């Protein structure tokens, strides 16, 4: 508002349009959150979380093998879903499992965010690539996918470092909270 007011372009129509678009976006997000909450309730009611937990814990997989399966699942899911709905749908089911395997929930949250972002730029359906293509306006979508390849490699390297050395993600929160107490 301040920037538009300084440039003397603040009009009632602009304020009305801004508030209307804000209400629309908020309503869409709330609809997604309500639907995800209902789906989580339904999945919890039918025992989906316990089924996944017993399947993964009942197998002879190491904790890191389970984390690897979860990471692959998130990358595949991230190519089709936006990050927030994906986390709302999966975190209530997978976080207790990961904690039970002995991993830190803060570390898992950081890994989930990183993997979600990898999924959003991974072909063939990387949603952020389509956004970039829409902003570019010209050129082939194939060029966008080629352009994000180095970023995918870099993010996978960061992910590998986080899995190999969880202290990378936990150092700052542990330092902050130990100094607060």
Short mmCIF file of C-alpha atoms in Angstrom, two decimals:
data_model
loop_
_atom_site.label_atom_id
_atom_site.label_comp_id
_atom_site.label_asym_id
_atom_site.label_seq_id
_atom_site.Cartn_x
_atom_site.Cartn_y
_atom_site.Cartn_z
CA UNK A 1 0.00 0.00 0.00
CA UNK A 2 2.80 2.39 0.90
CA UNK A 3 4.63 1.91 -2.40
CA UNK A 4 1.46 2.38 -4.45
CA UNK A 5 0.45 5.39 -2.37
CA UNK A 6 3.88 7.01 -2.85
CA UNK A 7 3.60 6.50 -6.62
CA UNK A 8 0.10 8.03 -6.44
CA UNK A 9 -1.57 5.01 -8.00
CA UNK A 10 -3.65 4.02 -5.00
CA UNK A 11 -7.27 3.86 -6.10
CA UNK A 12 -10.40 2.32 -4.68
CA UNK A 13 -10.52 -0.10 -7.65
CA UNK A 14 -6.97 -1.29 -6.90
CA UNK A 15 -7.75 -1.80 -3.21
CA UNK A 16 -10.97 -3.63 -4.09
CA UNK A 17 -9.17 -5.86 -6.60
CA UNK A 18 -6.36 -6.63 -4.13
CA UNK A 19 -8.76 -7.55 -1.34
CA UNK A 20 -10.88 -9.68 -3.68
CA UNK A 21 -7.83 -11.60 -4.96
CA UNK A 22 -6.58 -12.06 -1.40
CA UNK A 23 -9.95 -13.47 -0.35
CA UNK A 24 -9.98 -15.82 -3.36
CA UNK A 25 -6.50 -17.18 -2.65
CA UNK A 26 -7.25 -17.54 1.05
CA UNK A 27 -10.48 -19.40 0.28
CA UNK A 28 -8.64 -21.79 -2.05
CA UNK A 29 -5.98 -22.47 0.57
CA UNK A 30 -8.60 -23.01 3.26
CA UNK A 31 -10.47 -25.41 1.00
CA UNK A 32 -7.25 -27.38 0.45
CA UNK A 33 -6.57 -27.42 4.20
CA UNK A 34 -10.11 -28.56 5.04
CA UNK A 35 -10.02 -31.29 2.40
CA UNK A 36 -6.60 -32.45 3.59
CA UNK A 37 -7.78 -32.49 7.21
CA UNK A 38 -10.83 -34.52 6.24
CA UNK A 39 -8.67 -36.92 4.25
CA UNK A 40 -6.23 -37.24 7.17
CA UNK A 41 -9.13 -37.96 9.52
CA UNK A 42 -10.51 -40.58 7.14
CA UNK A 43 -7.13 -42.23 6.63
CA UNK A 44 -6.55 -42.22 10.38
CA UNK A 45 -10.00 -43.69 11.01
CA UNK A 46 -9.44 -46.60 8.63
CA UNK A 47 -5.96 -47.25 10.06
CA UNK A 48 -3.89 -46.23 7.06
CA UNK A 49 -1.08 -44.81 9.20
CA UNK A 50 -0.87 -47.94 11.31
CA UNK A 51 -0.89 -50.07 8.16
CA UNK A 52 2.01 -48.14 6.61
CA UNK A 53 3.83 -48.20 9.91
CA UNK A 54 3.45 -51.96 10.33
CA UNK A 55 4.42 -52.55 6.70
CA UNK A 56 7.64 -50.54 6.93
CA UNK A 57 8.57 -51.51 10.49
CA UNK A 58 7.60 -55.15 9.95
CA UNK A 59 9.99 -55.55 7.06
CA UNK A 60 13.69 -56.14 7.65
CA UNK A 61 14.64 -52.71 6.35
CA UNK A 62 17.16 -50.51 8.10
CA UNK A 63 16.02 -47.05 9.26
CA UNK A 64 18.01 -45.44 6.43
CA UNK A 65 16.35 -47.73 3.88
CA UNK A 66 12.95 -46.55 5.14
CA UNK A 67 14.10 -42.92 4.88
CA UNK A 68 15.29 -43.61 1.33
CA UNK A 69 11.85 -45.05 0.44
CA UNK A 70 10.16 -42.00 1.98
CA UNK A 71 12.46 -39.65 0.03
CA UNK A 72 11.68 -41.41 -3.26
CA UNK A 73 7.97 -41.29 -2.39
CA UNK A 74 8.16 -37.53 -1.77
CA UNK A 75 10.06 -36.85 -4.99
CA UNK A 76 7.50 -38.78 -7.02
CA UNK A 77 4.59 -37.17 -5.18
CA UNK A 78 6.21 -33.74 -5.54
CA UNK A 79 6.06 -33.96 -9.30
CA UNK A 80 2.26 -34.08 -9.11
CA UNK A 81 1.36 -32.04 -6.00
CA UNK A 82 2.31 -28.68 -4.60
CA UNK A 83 4.49 -28.76 -1.48
CA UNK A 84 1.94 -27.60 1.11
CA UNK A 85 -0.88 -30.02 0.27
CA UNK A 86 1.66 -32.81 -0.02
CA UNK A 87 3.05 -32.11 3.44
CA UNK A 88 -0.42 -31.75 4.95
CA UNK A 89 -1.43 -35.11 3.48
CA UNK A 90 1.70 -37.07 4.38
CA UNK A 91 3.29 -35.57 7.49
CA UNK A 92 0.71 -36.83 10.01
CA UNK A 93 1.24 -40.38 8.76
CA UNK A 94 5.00 -40.41 8.22
CA UNK A 95 6.34 -38.26 11.08
CA UNK A 96 5.44 -40.71 13.89
CA UNK A 97 7.02 -43.51 11.85
CA UNK A 98 10.24 -41.54 11.34
CA UNK A 99 10.41 -40.59 15.03
CA UNK A 100 9.87 -44.24 15.95
CA UNK A 101 12.82 -45.13 13.73
CA UNK A 102 14.98 -42.83 15.86
CA UNK A 103 15.25 -39.76 13.64
CA UNK A 104 14.78 -36.20 14.87
CA UNK A 105 11.44 -34.64 13.82
CA UNK A 106 13.09 -31.26 13.08
CA UNK A 107 15.57 -32.99 10.79
CA UNK A 108 12.75 -34.86 9.09
CA UNK A 109 10.82 -31.62 8.56
CA UNK A 110 13.82 -30.04 6.85
CA UNK A 111 14.32 -33.14 4.69
CA UNK A 112 10.63 -33.12 3.70
CA UNK A 113 10.79 -29.47 2.67
CA UNK A 114 13.95 -30.06 0.65
CA UNK A 115 12.55 -33.17 -1.05
CA UNK A 116 9.29 -31.36 -1.78
CA UNK A 117 11.22 -28.63 -3.54
CA UNK A 118 13.16 -31.24 -5.53
CA UNK A 119 9.86 -32.78 -6.60
CA UNK A 120 8.53 -29.40 -7.71
CA UNK A 121 11.32 -29.03 -10.29
CA UNK A 122 11.65 -32.67 -11.34
CA UNK A 123 10.42 -33.61 -14.83
CA UNK A 124 8.00 -34.68 -16.26
CA UNK A 125 5.42 -32.84 -14.15
CA UNK A 126 7.56 -30.47 -12.07
CA UNK A 127 5.02 -27.77 -11.33
CA UNK A 128 7.55 -24.96 -10.84
CA UNK A 129 8.98 -25.65 -14.30
CA UNK A 130 5.59 -24.90 -15.81
CA UNK A 131 5.41 -21.67 -13.81
CA UNK A 132 8.83 -20.66 -15.15
CA UNK A 133 7.73 -21.53 -18.68
CA UNK A 134 4.63 -19.38 -18.27
CA UNK A 135 6.71 -16.43 -17.12
CA UNK A 136 9.24 -16.91 -19.94
CA UNK A 137 6.53 -16.70 -22.56
CA UNK A 138 8.63 -18.12 -25.35
CA UNK A 139 10.92 -21.06 -25.93
CA UNK A 140 10.44 -24.74 -25.38
CA UNK A 141 9.51 -26.32 -22.05
CA UNK A 142 12.33 -28.77 -22.72
CA UNK A 143 14.79 -25.88 -22.21
CA UNK A 144 13.38 -25.22 -18.74
CA UNK A 145 13.82 -28.87 -17.76
CA UNK A 146 17.42 -28.79 -19.03
CA UNK A 147 17.97 -25.55 -17.13
CA UNK A 148 16.85 -26.98 -13.79
CA UNK A 149 19.06 -30.08 -14.08
CA UNK A 150 22.04 -28.51 -12.24
CA UNK A 151 19.71 -27.41 -9.46
CA UNK A 152 18.32 -30.90 -9.10
CA UNK A 153 21.86 -32.28 -8.82
CA UNK A 154 22.79 -29.62 -6.25
CA UNK A 155 19.64 -30.26 -4.19
CA UNK A 156 20.26 -34.01 -4.28
CA UNK A 157 23.82 -33.39 -3.04
CA UNK A 158 22.46 -31.26 -0.17
CA UNK A 159 19.91 -33.98 0.59
CA UNK A 160 22.63 -36.64 0.64
CA UNK A 161 24.68 -34.48 3.02
CA UNK A 162 21.64 -33.98 5.29
CA UNK A 163 20.94 -37.70 5.43
CA UNK A 164 24.60 -38.58 5.99
CA UNK A 165 25.19 -35.81 8.54
CA UNK A 166 21.93 -34.86 10.31
CA UNK A 167 23.88 -32.43 12.49
CA UNK A 168 23.92 -30.01 9.54
CA UNK A 169 20.19 -29.45 9.94
CA UNK A 170 20.16 -29.70 13.72
CA UNK A 171 23.09 -27.47 14.64
CA UNK A 172 21.28 -24.13 14.42
CA UNK A 173 18.10 -25.19 16.29
CA UNK A 174 20.15 -26.91 19.01
CA UNK A 175 22.43 -23.89 19.36
CA UNK A 176 19.51 -21.46 19.51
CA UNK A 177 17.43 -23.43 21.98
CA UNK A 178 20.37 -24.24 24.24
CA UNK A 179 21.24 -20.53 24.48
CA UNK A 180 17.60 -19.55 25.20
CA UNK A 181 17.35 -21.86 28.20
#
